[in-house]
CSV table of N, CA and C and ligand atoms in Angstrom, one decimal:
chain,number,residue,atom,x,y,z
P,1,UNK,N,-16.9,-9.0,0.7
P,1,UNK,CA,-16.5,-10.4,0.6
P,1,UNK,C,-15.1,-10.6,1.4
P,2,UNK,N,-15.0,-11.7,2.2
P,2,UNK,CA,-13.8,-11.9,2.9
P,2,UNK,C,-12.8,-12.5,1.9
P,3,UNK,N,-11.6,-12.1,2.0
P,3,UNK,CA,-10.5,-12.6,1.1
P,3,UNK,C,-9.4,-13.1,1.9
P,4,UNK,N,-8.7,-14.1,1.3
P,4,UNK,CA,-7.5,-14.7,1.9
P,4,UNK,C,-6.3,-14.0,1.5
P,5,UNK,N,-5.5,-13.6,2.5
P,5,UNK,CA,-4.3,-12.8,2.2
P,5,UNK,C,-3.1,-13.7,2.6
P,6,UNK,N,-2.4,-14.3,1.5
P,6,UNK,CA,-1.3,-15.2,1.8
P,6,UNK,C,-0.1,-14.5,2.5
P,7,UNK,N,0.0,-13.2,2.4
P,7,UNK,CA,1.1,-12.5,3.0
P,7,UNK,C,1.2,-12.6,4.5
P,8,UNK,N,0.0,-12.8,5.2
P,8,UNK,CA,0.0,-12.8,6.7
P,8,UNK,C,0.7,-14.0,7.3
P,9,UNK,N,0.9,-15.0,6.4
P,9,UNK,CA,1.7,-16.2,7.0
P,9,UNK,C,3.0,-16.4,6.2
P,10,UNK,N,3.4,-15.3,5.5
P,10,UNK,CA,4.6,-15.4,4.7
P,10,UNK,C,5.6,-14.4,5.1
P,11,UNK,N,5.7,-13.3,4.5
P,11,UNK,CA,6.7,-12.2,4.9
P,11,UNK,C,8.1,-12.4,4.3
P,12,UNK,N,8.3,-13.4,3.5
P,12,UNK,CA,9.7,-13.7,3.1
P,12,UNK,C,10.2,-12.5,2.2
P,13,UNK,N,9.4,-11.9,1.4
P,13,UNK,CA,9.9,-10.8,0.6
P,13,UNK,C,10.4,-9.6,1.5
P,14,UNK,N,9.9,-9.5,2.7
P,14,UNK,CA,10.4,-8.4,3.6
P,14,UNK,C,11.7,-8.7,4.2
P,15,UNK,N,12.2,-9.9,3.9
P,15,UNK,CA,13.6,-10.3,4.4
P,15,UNK,C,14.5,-10.6,3.2
P,16,UNK,N,14.1,-10.3,2.0
P,16,UNK,CA,14.8,-10.7,0.8
P,16,UNK,C,15.4,-9.5,0.0
P,17,UNK,N,14.6,-8.5,-0.2
P,17,UNK,CA,15.0,-7.3,-1.0
P,17,UNK,C,15.5,-6.2,-0.2
P,18,UNK,N,16.4,-5.4,-0.8
P,18,UNK,CA,16.7,-4.1,-0.2
P,18,UNK,C,15.5,-3.2,-0.6
P,19,UNK,N,14.8,-2.6,0.4
P,19,UNK,CA,13.6,-1.8,0.1
P,19,UNK,C,14.1,-0.4,-0.1
P,20,UNK,N,14.4,0.1,-1.3
P,20,UNK,CA,14.8,1.4,-1.5
P,20,UNK,C,13.8,2.2,-2.3
P,21,UNK,N,13.8,3.5,-2.0
P,21,UNK,CA,12.8,4.4,-2.6
P,21,UNK,C,13.3,5.8,-2.6
P,22,UNK,N,12.6,6.7,-3.3
P,22,UNK,CA,12.9,8.1,-3.4
P,22,UNK,C,12.8,8.7,-2.0
P,23,UNK,N,13.9,9.5,-1.7
P,23,UNK,CA,14.0,9.9,-0.3
P,23,UNK,C,12.8,10.7,0.3
P,24,UNK,N,12.1,11.4,-0.6
P,24,UNK,CA,11.0,12.2,-0.1
P,24,UNK,C,9.7,11.5,0.2
P,25,UNK,N,9.7,10.1,0.0
P,25,UNK,CA,8.6,9.4,0.5
P,25,UNK,C,8.6,9.3,2.1
P,26,UNK,N,9.7,9.6,2.7
P,26,UNK,CA,9.8,9.6,4.1
P,26,UNK,C,9.1,10.8,4.7
P,27,UNK,N,8.6,10.7,5.9
P,27,UNK,CA,7.7,11.7,6.5
P,27,UNK,C,8.5,13.0,7.1
P,28,UNK,N,9.8,13.0,6.9
P,28,UNK,CA,10.5,14.3,7.2
P,28,UNK,C,10.6,15.2,6.0
P,29,UNK,N,10.0,14.8,4.9
P,29,UNK,CA,9.9,15.6,3.7
P,29,UNK,C,8.4,16.0,3.5
P,30,UNK,N,8.2,17.2,2.9
P,30,UNK,CA,6.8,17.6,2.7
P,30,UNK,C,6.0,16.5,1.9
P,31,UNK,N,4.9,16.1,2.5
P,31,UNK,CA,4.0,15.1,1.8
P,31,UNK,C,4.5,13.7,2.0
P,32,UNK,N,5.6,13.5,2.6
P,32,UNK,CA,6.1,12.1,2.8
P,32,UNK,C,5.3,11.3,3.8
P,33,UNK,N,5.4,10.0,3.8
P,33,UNK,CA,4.5,9.2,4.7
P,33,UNK,C,5.2,8.1,5.4
P,34,UNK,N,6.4,7.6,4.8
P,34,UNK,CA,7.1,6.5,5.5
P,34,UNK,C,7.8,7.0,6.7
P,35,UNK,N,7.6,6.4,7.9
P,35,UNK,CA,8.3,6.9,9.1
P,35,UNK,C,9.8,7.0,8.9
P,36,UNK,N,10.3,8.3,8.9
P,36,UNK,CA,11.7,8.5,8.6
P,36,UNK,C,12.6,7.7,9.5
P,37,UNK,N,12.2,7.6,10.8
P,37,UNK,CA,13.1,6.9,11.8
P,37,UNK,C,13.3,5.4,11.4
P,38,UNK,N,12.5,4.9,10.5
P,38,UNK,CA,12.6,3.5,10.1
P,38,UNK,C,13.4,3.4,8.8
P,39,UNK,N,14.0,4.5,8.4
P,39,UNK,CA,14.7,4.5,7.1
P,39,UNK,C,16.2,4.9,7.3
P,40,UNK,N,17.0,4.6,6.3
P,40,UNK,CA,18.4,5.0,6.3
P,40,UNK,C,18.7,5.6,5.0
P,41,UNK,N,19.7,6.5,5.0
P,41,UNK,CA,20.1,7.1,3.7
P,41,UNK,C,21.0,6.2,2.9
P,42,UNK,N,20.7,6.1,1.6
P,42,UNK,CA,21.5,5.4,0.7
P,42,UNK,C,22.4,6.3,-0.2
P,43,UNK,N,21.7,7.3,-0.8
P,43,UNK,CA,22.4,8.3,-1.6
P,43,UNK,C,21.6,9.6,-1.4
P,44,UNK,N,22.1,10.7,-2.0
P,44,UNK,CA,21.4,11.9,-1.8
P,44,UNK,C,19.9,11.8,-2.2
P,45,UNK,N,19.6,10.9,-3.0
P,45,UNK,CA,18.2,10.8,-3.6
P,45,UNK,C,17.4,9.6,-3.1
P,46,UNK,N,18.1,8.6,-2.5
P,46,UNK,CA,17.4,7.4,-2.1
P,46,UNK,C,17.6,7.1,-0.7
P,47,UNK,N,16.6,6.5,-0.1
P,47,UNK,CA,16.6,5.9,1.2
P,47,UNK,C,16.2,4.4,1.1
P,48,UNK,N,16.4,3.7,2.2
P,48,UNK,CA,15.9,2.3,2.2
P,48,UNK,C,15.4,2.1,3.6
P,49,UNK,N,14.6,1.0,3.7
P,49,UNK,CA,14.1,0.6,5.0
P,49,UNK,C,15.2,0.1,5.9
P,50,UNK,N,15.3,0.5,7.1
P,50,UNK,CA,16.3,0.0,8.0
P,50,UNK,C,16.2,-1.5,8.1
P,51,UNK,N,17.3,-2.2,8.1
P,51,UNK,CA,17.3,-3.6,8.2
P,51,UNK,C,17.3,-4.3,6.9
P,52,UNK,N,17.0,-3.6,5.8
P,52,UNK,CA,16.9,-4.2,4.5
P,52,UNK,C,18.2,-4.0,3.7
P,53,UNK,N,19.2,-3.4,4.3
P,53,UNK,CA,20.5,-3.1,3.6
P,53,UNK,C,21.6,-3.8,4.2
P,54,UNK,N,21.4,-4.8,5.0
P,54,UNK,CA,22.4,-5.6,5.7
P,54,UNK,C,22.0,-7.0,5.9
P,55,UNK,N,23.0,-7.8,6.2
P,55,UNK,CA,22.7,-9.3,6.3
P,55,UNK,C,22.8,-9.7,7.7
P,56,UNK,N,21.9,-10.6,8.3
P,56,UNK,CA,20.7,-11.1,7.6
P,56,UNK,C,19.7,-9.9,7.4
P,57,UNK,N,19.1,-10.0,6.3
P,57,UNK,CA,18.2,-8.9,5.9
P,57,UNK,C,16.8,-9.1,6.5
P,58,UNK,N,16.3,-8.0,7.1
P,58,UNK,CA,14.9,-8.1,7.6
P,58,UNK,C,14.5,-6.6,7.8
P,59,UNK,N,13.4,-6.2,7.1
P,59,UNK,CA,12.9,-4.9,7.2
P,59,UNK,C,12.5,-4.6,8.7
P,60,UNK,N,12.9,-3.4,9.2
P,60,UNK,CA,12.6,-3.1,10.6
P,60,UNK,C,11.2,-3.0,10.9
P,61,UNK,N,10.4,-2.8,9.8
P,61,UNK,CA,8.9,-2.7,10.1
P,61,UNK,C,8.2,-4.0,10.1
P,62,UNK,N,8.9,-5.1,9.9
P,62,UNK,CA,8.2,-6.4,9.9
P,62,UNK,C,8.1,-6.9,11.3
P,63,UNK,N,6.9,-7.4,11.6
P,63,UNK,CA,6.7,-7.9,12.9
P,63,UNK,C,6.3,-9.4,12.8
P,64,UNK,N,6.7,-10.2,13.7
P,64,UNK,CA,6.2,-11.6,13.7
P,64,UNK,C,7.3,-12.6,13.2
P,65,UNK,N,6.9,-13.8,12.9
P,65,UNK,CA,7.8,-14.9,12.5
P,65,UNK,C,7.5,-15.2,11.0
P,66,UNK,N,8.5,-15.1,10.2
P,66,UNK,CA,8.4,-15.3,8.8
P,66,UNK,C,8.0,-16.8,8.6
P,67,UNK,N,7.0,-17.0,7.7
P,67,UNK,CA,6.6,-18.4,7.4
P,67,UNK,C,5.5,-18.9,8.3
P,68,UNK,N,5.2,-18.0,9.3
P,68,UNK,CA,4.1,-18.4,10.3
P,68,UNK,C,3.0,-17.3,10.4
P,69,UNK,N,3.4,-16.2,11.0
P,69,UNK,CA,2.5,-15.1,11.2
P,69,UNK,C,3.2,-13.8,11.2
P,70,UNK,N,3.0,-12.9,10.3
P,70,UNK,CA,3.7,-11.6,10.2
P,70,UNK,C,2.7,-10.5,9.9
P,71,UNK,N,3.2,-9.3,10.2
P,71,UNK,CA,2.5,-8.1,9.8
P,71,UNK,C,3.5,-7.0,9.5
P,72,UNK,N,3.0,-6.0,8.7
P,72,UNK,CA,3.8,-4.8,8.5
P,72,UNK,C,3.3,-3.8,9.4
P,73,UNK,N,4.2,-3.3,10.3
P,73,UNK,CA,3.8,-2.3,11.3
P,73,UNK,C,3.5,-0.9,10.8
P,74,UNK,N,3.9,-0.7,9.5
P,74,UNK,CA,3.6,0.6,8.9
P,74,UNK,C,2.8,0.4,7.6
P,75,UNK,N,1.9,-0.6,7.6
P,75,UNK,CA,1.3,-1.0,6.4
P,75,UNK,C,0.6,0.2,5.6
P,76,UNK,N,-0.1,1.0,6.3
P,76,UNK,CA,-0.7,2.2,5.6
P,76,UNK,C,0.3,3.2,5.1
P,77,UNK,N,1.5,3.1,5.6
P,77,UNK,CA,2.5,4.1,5.2
P,77,UNK,C,3.8,3.4,4.6
P,78,UNK,N,3.6,2.2,4.1
P,78,UNK,CA,4.7,1.5,3.5
P,78,UNK,C,5.2,2.2,2.2
P,79,UNK,N,6.4,2.0,1.9
P,79,UNK,CA,6.9,2.7,0.7
P,79,UNK,C,6.5,2.1,-0.6
P,80,UNK,N,6.8,2.8,-1.7
P,80,UNK,CA,6.3,2.4,-3.0
P,80,UNK,C,6.7,0.9,-3.4
P,81,UNK,N,7.9,0.5,-3.2
P,81,UNK,CA,8.3,-0.9,-3.7
P,81,UNK,C,7.4,-1.9,-3.1
P,82,UNK,N,7.0,-1.7,-1.8
P,82,UNK,CA,6.1,-2.7,-1.2
P,82,UNK,C,4.7,-2.6,-1.8
P,83,UNK,N,4.3,-1.4,-2.1
P,83,UNK,CA,2.9,-1.3,-2.7
P,83,UNK,C,2.9,-1.9,-4.1
P,84,UNK,N,4.0,-1.9,-4.8
P,84,UNK,CA,4.0,-2.3,-6.2
P,84,UNK,C,4.4,-3.7,-6.4
P,85,UNK,N,4.8,-4.4,-5.4
P,85,UNK,CA,5.2,-5.9,-5.6
P,85,UNK,C,3.9,-6.7,-5.5
P,86,UNK,N,3.4,-7.3,-6.6
P,86,UNK,CA,2.1,-7.9,-6.6
P,86,UNK,C,2.2,-9.4,-6.1
P,87,UNK,N,1.2,-9.8,-5.4
P,87,UNK,CA,1.1,-11.2,-5.0
P,87,UNK,C,0.4,-11.9,-6.2
P,88,UNK,N,-0.6,-11.2,-6.8
P,88,UNK,CA,-1.3,-11.7,-8.0
P,88,UNK,C,-1.3,-10.7,-9.1
P,89,UNK,N,-1.3,-11.2,-10.3
P,89,UNK,CA,-1.5,-10.3,-11.4
P,89,UNK,C,-3.0,-10.1,-11.7
P,90,UNK,N,-3.3,-9.2,-12.5
P,90,UNK,CA,-4.8,-8.9,-12.7
P,90,UNK,C,-5.6,-10.1,-13.2
P,91,UNK,N,-5.0,-11.0,-13.9
P,91,UNK,CA,-5.7,-12.2,-14.4
P,91,UNK,C,-5.8,-13.3,-13.4
P,92,UNK,N,-5.3,-13.1,-12.1
P,92,UNK,CA,-5.4,-14.1,-11.1
P,92,UNK,C,-4.2,-15.0,-11.0
P,93,UNK,N,-3.2,-14.8,-11.9
P,93,UNK,CA,-2.0,-15.6,-11.9
P,93,UNK,C,-1.1,-15.1,-10.7
P,94,UNK,N,-0.6,-16.1,-9.9
P,94,UNK,CA,0.3,-15.7,-8.9
P,94,UNK,C,1.6,-15.2,-9.4
P,95,UNK,N,2.2,-14.3,-8.7
P,95,UNK,CA,3.6,-13.7,-9.0
P,95,UNK,C,4.6,-14.9,-8.8
P,96,UNK,N,5.3,-15.3,-9.9
P,96,UNK,CA,6.2,-16.4,-9.8
P,96,UNK,C,7.4,-16.1,-8.8
P,97,UNK,N,7.7,-14.8,-8.6
P,97,UNK,CA,8.7,-14.5,-7.6
P,97,UNK,C,8.2,-14.8,-6.2
P,98,UNK,N,7.0,-14.6,-5.9
P,98,UNK,CA,6.4,-15.0,-4.6
P,98,UNK,C,6.6,-16.5,-4.4
P,99,UNK,N,6.2,-17.3,-5.4
P,99,UNK,CA,6.3,-18.7,-5.3
P,99,UNK,C,7.8,-19.2,-5.1
P,100,UNK,N,8.7,-18.5,-5.8
P,100,UNK,CA,10.1,-18.8,-5.6
P,100,UNK,C,10.6,-18.5,-4.2
P,101,UNK,N,10.2,-17.4,-3.7
P,101,UNK,CA,10.6,-17.0,-2.3
P,101,UNK,C,9.9,-17.9,-1.3
P,102,UNK,N,8.6,-18.1,-1.5
P,102,UNK,CA,7.9,-19.0,-0.5
P,102,UNK,C,8.5,-20.4,-0.4
P,103,UNK,N,8.9,-20.9,-1.6
P,103,UNK,CA,9.5,-22.2,-1.5
P,103,UNK,C,10.7,-22.3,-0.6
P,104,UNK,N,11.4,-21.2,-0.5
P,104,UNK,CA,12.7,-21.2,0.3
P,104,UNK,C,12.4,-21.4,1.8
P,105,UNK,N,11.1,-21.1,2.2
P,105,UNK,CA,10.7,-21.3,3.6
P,105,UNK,C,9.7,-22.4,3.8
P,106,UNK,N,9.5,-23.2,2.7
P,106,UNK,CA,8.6,-24.4,2.8
P,106,UNK,C,7.2,-24.1,2.7
P,107,UNK,N,6.8,-22.9,2.2
P,107,UNK,CA,5.4,-22.6,1.9
P,107,UNK,C,5.0,-23.1,0.5
P,108,UNK,N,3.8,-23.5,0.4
P,108,UNK,CA,3.3,-24.0,-0.9
P,108,UNK,C,3.1,-22.9,-1.9
P,109,UNK,N,3.2,-23.3,-3.2
P,109,UNK,CA,2.9,-22.3,-4.3
P,109,UNK,C,1.5,-21.7,-4.1
P,110,UNK,N,1.3,-20.4,-4.5
P,110,UNK,CA,0.0,-19.8,-4.4
P,110,UNK,C,-0.9,-20.4,-5.4
P,111,UNK,N,-2.2,-20.5,-5.1
P,111,UNK,CA,-3.2,-21.0,-6.0
P,111,UNK,C,-3.6,-19.9,-7.0
P,112,UNK,N,-4.0,-20.3,-8.2
P,112,UNK,CA,-4.7,-19.3,-9.1
P,112,UNK,C,-5.8,-18.7,-8.3
P,113,UNK,N,-6.0,-17.4,-8.5
P,113,UNK,CA,-7.1,-16.8,-7.7
P,113,UNK,C,-7.9,-15.8,-8.6
P,114,UNK,N,-9.0,-16.2,-9.1
P,114,UNK,CA,-9.8,-15.3,-9.9
P,114,UNK,C,-10.7,-14.4,-9.0
P,115,UNK,N,-10.7,-14.6,-7.7
P,115,UNK,CA,-11.6,-13.9,-6.8
P,115,UNK,C,-10.9,-12.6,-6.4
P,116,UNK,N,-11.7,-11.7,-5.8
P,116,UNK,CA,-11.2,-10.4,-5.3
P,116,UNK,C,-10.1,-10.8,-4.3
P,117,UNK,N,-9.1,-10.0,-4.2
P,117,UNK,CA,-8.0,-10.4,-3.4
P,117,UNK,C,-7.6,-9.2,-2.5
P,118,UNK,N,-7.0,-9.5,-1.3
P,118,UNK,CA,-6.5,-8.4,-0.4
P,118,UNK,C,-5.2,-7.9,-1.1
P,119,UNK,N,-5.0,-6.6,-0.9
P,119,UNK,CA,-3.8,-6.0,-1.5
P,119,UNK,C,-2.6,-6.3,-0.7
F,201,LIG,S1,6.6,-13.2,-1.0
F,201,LIG,FE1,4.6,-12.8,-1.9
F,201,LIG,S2,3.1,-14.0,-0.7
F,201,LIG,FE2,5.0,-13.7,0.5
F,201,LIG,S3,4.7,-11.9,1.8
F,201,LIG,FE3,5.8,-11.3,-0.1
F,201,LIG,S4,4.1,-10.6,-1.5
F,201,LIG,FE4,3.2,-11.9,0.1
F,202,LIG,S1,7.7,-1.8,4.9
F,202,LIG,FE1,6.3,-3.4,5.5
F,202,LIG,S2,5.7,-4.4,3.5
F,202,LIG,FE2,7.6,-3.2,3.2
F,202,LIG,S3,9.3,-4.6,3.5
F,202,LIG,FE3,8.9,-3.5,5.4
F,202,LIG,S4,7.5,-4.9,6.6
F,202,LIG,FE4,7.5,-5.5,4.4
């Protein structure tokens, strides 16, 4: 079944948060997967996505124009915080943080969605 993915015309969260994660998620560590060249060191144990730790904030992996058309250029290898930030909760309720961020760029609130959804 085809699903609507609101993220492809949004992307505001990729310009809002510092995307930090355990250093060994990067691919210069055994079993790591996030491209290390797109990360920077925060502490001995943490890295973050380049561009997400400075202002104006914008993750280096984000392509396109926020609020119009965007994509994550490392989608299959994005770090844990990106995988765990939900657009919808299991009952179909939109994440209120998404609606709060979307409003800052003039996008409408997300509709309730009981249907299968893109991750
Ligand atoms: S703020 Fe929500 S809807 Fe917008 S890109 Fe991020 S996860 Fe998707
Ligand atoms: S890695 Fe991808 S999903 Fe995560 S903040 Fe960057 S562009 Fe967004």
